[in-house]
Short mmCIF file of the C-alpha atoms (twelve columns), coordinates in Angstrom:
data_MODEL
# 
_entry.id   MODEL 
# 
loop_
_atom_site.group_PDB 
_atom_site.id 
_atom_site.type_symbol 
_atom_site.label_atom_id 
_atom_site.label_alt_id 
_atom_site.label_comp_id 
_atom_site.label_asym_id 
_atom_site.label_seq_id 
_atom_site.Cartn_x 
_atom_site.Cartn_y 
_atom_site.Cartn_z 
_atom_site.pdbx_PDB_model_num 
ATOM 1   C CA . UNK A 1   -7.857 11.713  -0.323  1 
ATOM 2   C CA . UNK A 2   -6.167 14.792  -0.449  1 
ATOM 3   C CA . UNK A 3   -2.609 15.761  0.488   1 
ATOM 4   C CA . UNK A 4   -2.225 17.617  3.778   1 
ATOM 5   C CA . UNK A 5   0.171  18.103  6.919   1 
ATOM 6   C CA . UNK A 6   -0.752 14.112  8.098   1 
ATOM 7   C CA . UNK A 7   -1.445 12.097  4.704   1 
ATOM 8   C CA . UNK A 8   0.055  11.736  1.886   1 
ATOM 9   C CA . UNK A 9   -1.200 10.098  -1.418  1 
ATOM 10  C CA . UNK A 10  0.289  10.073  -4.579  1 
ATOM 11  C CA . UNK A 11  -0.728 7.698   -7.742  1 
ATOM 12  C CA . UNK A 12  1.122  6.577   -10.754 1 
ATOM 13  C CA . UNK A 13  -1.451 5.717   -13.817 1 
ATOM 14  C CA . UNK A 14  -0.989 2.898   -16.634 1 
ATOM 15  C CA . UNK A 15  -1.032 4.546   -19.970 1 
ATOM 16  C CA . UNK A 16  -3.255 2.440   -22.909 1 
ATOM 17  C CA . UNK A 17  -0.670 0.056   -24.692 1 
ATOM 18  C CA . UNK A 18  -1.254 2.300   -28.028 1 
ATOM 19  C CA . UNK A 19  -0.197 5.355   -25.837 1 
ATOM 20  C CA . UNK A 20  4.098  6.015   -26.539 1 
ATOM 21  C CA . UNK A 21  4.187  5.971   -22.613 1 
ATOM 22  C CA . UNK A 22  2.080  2.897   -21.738 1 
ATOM 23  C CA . UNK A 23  4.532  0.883   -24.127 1 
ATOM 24  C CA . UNK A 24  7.766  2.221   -22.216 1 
ATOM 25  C CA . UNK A 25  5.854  1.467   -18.988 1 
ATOM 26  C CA . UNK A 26  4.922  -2.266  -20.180 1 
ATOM 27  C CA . UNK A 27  8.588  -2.604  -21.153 1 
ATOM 28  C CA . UNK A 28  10.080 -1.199  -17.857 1 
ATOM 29  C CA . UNK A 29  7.472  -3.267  -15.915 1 
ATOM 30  C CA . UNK A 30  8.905  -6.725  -17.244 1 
ATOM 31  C CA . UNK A 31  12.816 -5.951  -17.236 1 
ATOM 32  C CA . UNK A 32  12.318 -4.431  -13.453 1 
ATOM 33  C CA . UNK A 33  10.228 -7.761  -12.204 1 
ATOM 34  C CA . UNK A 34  12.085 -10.045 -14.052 1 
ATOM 35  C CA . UNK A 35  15.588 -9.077  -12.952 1 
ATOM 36  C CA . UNK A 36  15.662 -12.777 -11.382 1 
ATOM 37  C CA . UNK A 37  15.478 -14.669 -13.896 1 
ATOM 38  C CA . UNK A 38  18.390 -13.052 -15.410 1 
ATOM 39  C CA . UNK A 39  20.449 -15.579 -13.832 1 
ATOM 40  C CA . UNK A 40  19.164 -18.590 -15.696 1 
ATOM 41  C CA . UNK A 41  19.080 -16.630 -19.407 1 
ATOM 42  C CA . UNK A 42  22.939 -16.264 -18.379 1 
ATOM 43  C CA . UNK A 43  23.694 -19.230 -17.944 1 
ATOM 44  C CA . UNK A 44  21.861 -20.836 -20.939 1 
ATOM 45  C CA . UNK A 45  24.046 -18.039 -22.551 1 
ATOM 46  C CA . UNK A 46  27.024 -19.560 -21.161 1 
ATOM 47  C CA . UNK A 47  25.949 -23.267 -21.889 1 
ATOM 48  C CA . UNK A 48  25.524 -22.263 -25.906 1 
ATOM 49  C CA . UNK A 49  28.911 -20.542 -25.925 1 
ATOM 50  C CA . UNK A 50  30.864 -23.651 -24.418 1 
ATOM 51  C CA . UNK A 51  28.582 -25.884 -26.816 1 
ATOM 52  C CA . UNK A 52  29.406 -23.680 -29.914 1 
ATOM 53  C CA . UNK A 53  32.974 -23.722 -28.977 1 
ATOM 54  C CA . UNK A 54  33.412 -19.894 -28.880 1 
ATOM 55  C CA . UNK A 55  34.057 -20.244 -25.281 1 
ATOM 56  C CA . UNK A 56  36.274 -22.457 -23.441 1 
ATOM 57  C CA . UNK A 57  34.728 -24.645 -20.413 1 
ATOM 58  C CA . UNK A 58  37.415 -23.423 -18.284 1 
ATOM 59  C CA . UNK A 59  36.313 -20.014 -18.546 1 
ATOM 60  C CA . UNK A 60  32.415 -20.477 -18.433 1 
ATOM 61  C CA . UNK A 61  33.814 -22.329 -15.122 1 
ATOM 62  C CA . UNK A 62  35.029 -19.070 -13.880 1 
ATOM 63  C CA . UNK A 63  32.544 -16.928 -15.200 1 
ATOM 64  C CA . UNK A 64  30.113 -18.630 -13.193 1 
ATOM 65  C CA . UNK A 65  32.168 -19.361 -10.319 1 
ATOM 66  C CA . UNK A 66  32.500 -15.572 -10.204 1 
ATOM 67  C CA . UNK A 67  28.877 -14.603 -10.029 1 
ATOM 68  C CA . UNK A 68  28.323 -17.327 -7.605  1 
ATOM 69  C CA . UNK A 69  30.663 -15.601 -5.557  1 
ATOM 70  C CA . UNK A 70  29.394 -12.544 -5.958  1 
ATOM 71  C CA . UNK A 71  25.887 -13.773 -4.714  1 
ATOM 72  C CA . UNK A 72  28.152 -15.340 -1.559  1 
ATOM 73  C CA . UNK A 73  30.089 -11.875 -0.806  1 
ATOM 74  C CA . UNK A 74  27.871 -9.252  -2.054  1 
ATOM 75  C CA . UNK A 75  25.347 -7.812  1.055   1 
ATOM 76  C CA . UNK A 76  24.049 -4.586  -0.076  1 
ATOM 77  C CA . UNK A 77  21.695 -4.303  2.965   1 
ATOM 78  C CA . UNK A 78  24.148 -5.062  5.036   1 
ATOM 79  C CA . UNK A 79  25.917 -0.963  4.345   1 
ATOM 80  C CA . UNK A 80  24.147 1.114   2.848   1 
ATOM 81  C CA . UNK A 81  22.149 0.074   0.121   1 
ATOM 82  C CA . UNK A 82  21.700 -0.508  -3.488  1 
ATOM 83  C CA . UNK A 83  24.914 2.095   -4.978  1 
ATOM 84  C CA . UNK A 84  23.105 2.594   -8.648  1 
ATOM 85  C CA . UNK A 85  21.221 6.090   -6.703  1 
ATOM 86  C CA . UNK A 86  20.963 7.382   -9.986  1 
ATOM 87  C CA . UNK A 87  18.998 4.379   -11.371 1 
ATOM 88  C CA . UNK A 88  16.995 3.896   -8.475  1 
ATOM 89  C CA . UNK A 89  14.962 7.333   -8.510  1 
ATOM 90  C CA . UNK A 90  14.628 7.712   -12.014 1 
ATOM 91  C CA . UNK A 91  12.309 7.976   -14.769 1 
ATOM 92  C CA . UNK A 92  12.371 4.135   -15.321 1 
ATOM 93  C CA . UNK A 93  10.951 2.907   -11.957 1 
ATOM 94  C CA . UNK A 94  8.255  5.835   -11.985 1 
ATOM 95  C CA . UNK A 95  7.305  3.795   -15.074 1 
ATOM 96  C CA . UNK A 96  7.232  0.627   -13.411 1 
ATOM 97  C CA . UNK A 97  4.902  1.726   -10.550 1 
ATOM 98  C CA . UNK A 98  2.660  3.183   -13.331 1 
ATOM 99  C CA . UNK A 99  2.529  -0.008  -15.136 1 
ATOM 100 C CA . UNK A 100 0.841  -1.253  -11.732 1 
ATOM 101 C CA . UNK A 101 -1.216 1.212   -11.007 1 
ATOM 102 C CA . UNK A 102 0.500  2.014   -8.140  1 
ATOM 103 C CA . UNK A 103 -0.491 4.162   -4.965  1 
ATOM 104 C CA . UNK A 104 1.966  5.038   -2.208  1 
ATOM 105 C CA . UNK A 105 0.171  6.123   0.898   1 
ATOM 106 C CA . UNK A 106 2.118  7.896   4.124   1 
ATOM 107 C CA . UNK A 107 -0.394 8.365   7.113   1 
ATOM 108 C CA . UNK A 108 0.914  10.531  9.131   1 
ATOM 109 C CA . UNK A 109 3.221  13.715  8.983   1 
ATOM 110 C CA . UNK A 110 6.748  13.312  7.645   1 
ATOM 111 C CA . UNK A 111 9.265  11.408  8.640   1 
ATOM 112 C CA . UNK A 112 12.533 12.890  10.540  1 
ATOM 113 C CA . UNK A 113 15.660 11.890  8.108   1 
ATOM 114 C CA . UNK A 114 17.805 11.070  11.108  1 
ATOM 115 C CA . UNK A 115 15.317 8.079   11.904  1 
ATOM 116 C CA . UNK A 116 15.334 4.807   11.363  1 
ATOM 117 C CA . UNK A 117 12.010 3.037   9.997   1 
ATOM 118 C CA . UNK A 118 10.353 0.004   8.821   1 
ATOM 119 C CA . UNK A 119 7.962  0.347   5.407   1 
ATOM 120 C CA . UNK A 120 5.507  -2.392  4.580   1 
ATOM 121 C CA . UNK A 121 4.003  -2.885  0.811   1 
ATOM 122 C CA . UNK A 122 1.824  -4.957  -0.607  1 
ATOM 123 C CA . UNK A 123 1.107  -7.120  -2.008  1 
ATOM 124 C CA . UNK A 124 5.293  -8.031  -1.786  1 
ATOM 125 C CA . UNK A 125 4.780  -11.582 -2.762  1 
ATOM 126 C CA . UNK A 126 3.591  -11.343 -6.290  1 
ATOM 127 C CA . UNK A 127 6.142  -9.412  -8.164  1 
ATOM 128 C CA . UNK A 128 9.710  -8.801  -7.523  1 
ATOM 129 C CA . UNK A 129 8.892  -5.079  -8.148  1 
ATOM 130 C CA . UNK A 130 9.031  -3.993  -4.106  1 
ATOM 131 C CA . UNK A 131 12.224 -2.089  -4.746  1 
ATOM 132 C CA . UNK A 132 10.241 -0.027  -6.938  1 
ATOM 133 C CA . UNK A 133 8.328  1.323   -4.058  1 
ATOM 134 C CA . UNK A 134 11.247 2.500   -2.268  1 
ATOM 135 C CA . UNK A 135 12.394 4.508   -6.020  1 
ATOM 136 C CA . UNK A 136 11.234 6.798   -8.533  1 
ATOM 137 C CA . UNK A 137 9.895  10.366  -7.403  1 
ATOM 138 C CA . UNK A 138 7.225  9.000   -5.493  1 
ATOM 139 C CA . UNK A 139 9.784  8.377   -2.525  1 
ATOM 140 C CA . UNK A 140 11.380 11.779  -3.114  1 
ATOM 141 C CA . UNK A 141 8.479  12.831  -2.800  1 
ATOM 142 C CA . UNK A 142 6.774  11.409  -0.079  1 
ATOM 143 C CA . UNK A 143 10.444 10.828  1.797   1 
ATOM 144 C CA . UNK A 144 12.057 13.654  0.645   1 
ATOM 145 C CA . UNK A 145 15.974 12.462  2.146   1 
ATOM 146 C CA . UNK A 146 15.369 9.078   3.510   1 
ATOM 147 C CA . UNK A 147 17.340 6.816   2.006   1 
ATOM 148 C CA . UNK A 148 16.004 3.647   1.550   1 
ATOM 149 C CA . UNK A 149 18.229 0.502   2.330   1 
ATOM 150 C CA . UNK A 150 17.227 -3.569  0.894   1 
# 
């Protein structure tokens, strides 16, 4: 389908693994959908430090203590929005949505700025990659100065 004053469709490609770019996007594509399981890396982390003695129990204690509370206090959706703007539309999650093949589709002609809307993807349930949807130059692109908010 082509662009024109109603639709919108743009594509992001996977690469071959041998190709410089399809390697980046493979690598992108894990530490973007993965970001979850950070948590539990972290704390194995922690758990060999106090075990090895290089870090006191008292202070993996408040280490974790602190991220809990960060989990508690932290509501990003809640104002307005993820605050890393520079990470969020760059090169890196164009090469996440190009790892999956991705295609963004907008029916209809574009969206006022001053609006407030409600954007479905799928599938959602499969990877945690449905902030990259809402990143990259795709959304510029499509978007233009809609700011998304999760």
């Amino acid at each position: 389908m082509a662009a024109d004053a109603k639709n919108l469709v743009l594509h992001r490609r996977r690469r071959p693994i041998w190709h410089p770019v399809g390697v980046l996007q493979i690598i992108a594509a894990l530490w973007f959908s993965s970001y979850f399981c950070f948590w539990l890396v972290a704390l194995l982390a922690v758990w060999s430090l106090v075990q090895l003695g290089a870090l006191s129990a008292s202070s993996a204690a408040v280490l974790v203590l602190a991220y809990l509370g960060q989990i508690v206090v932290y509501r990003p959706q809640n104002s307005t929005g993820w605050p890393f703007a520079w990470f969020l539309y760059s090169g890196v999650v164009d090469l996440v949505l190009g790892y999956y093949n991705a295609t963004c589709i907008r029916e209809g002609p574009p969206l006022d700025p001053q609006g407030r809307y409600l954007f479905a993807m799928s599938p959602h349930g499969i990877f945690g990659v449905c902030r990259a949807f809402s990143g990259g130059s795709l959304w510029r692109q499509m978007y233009g100065d809609i700011r998304p908010r999760w």
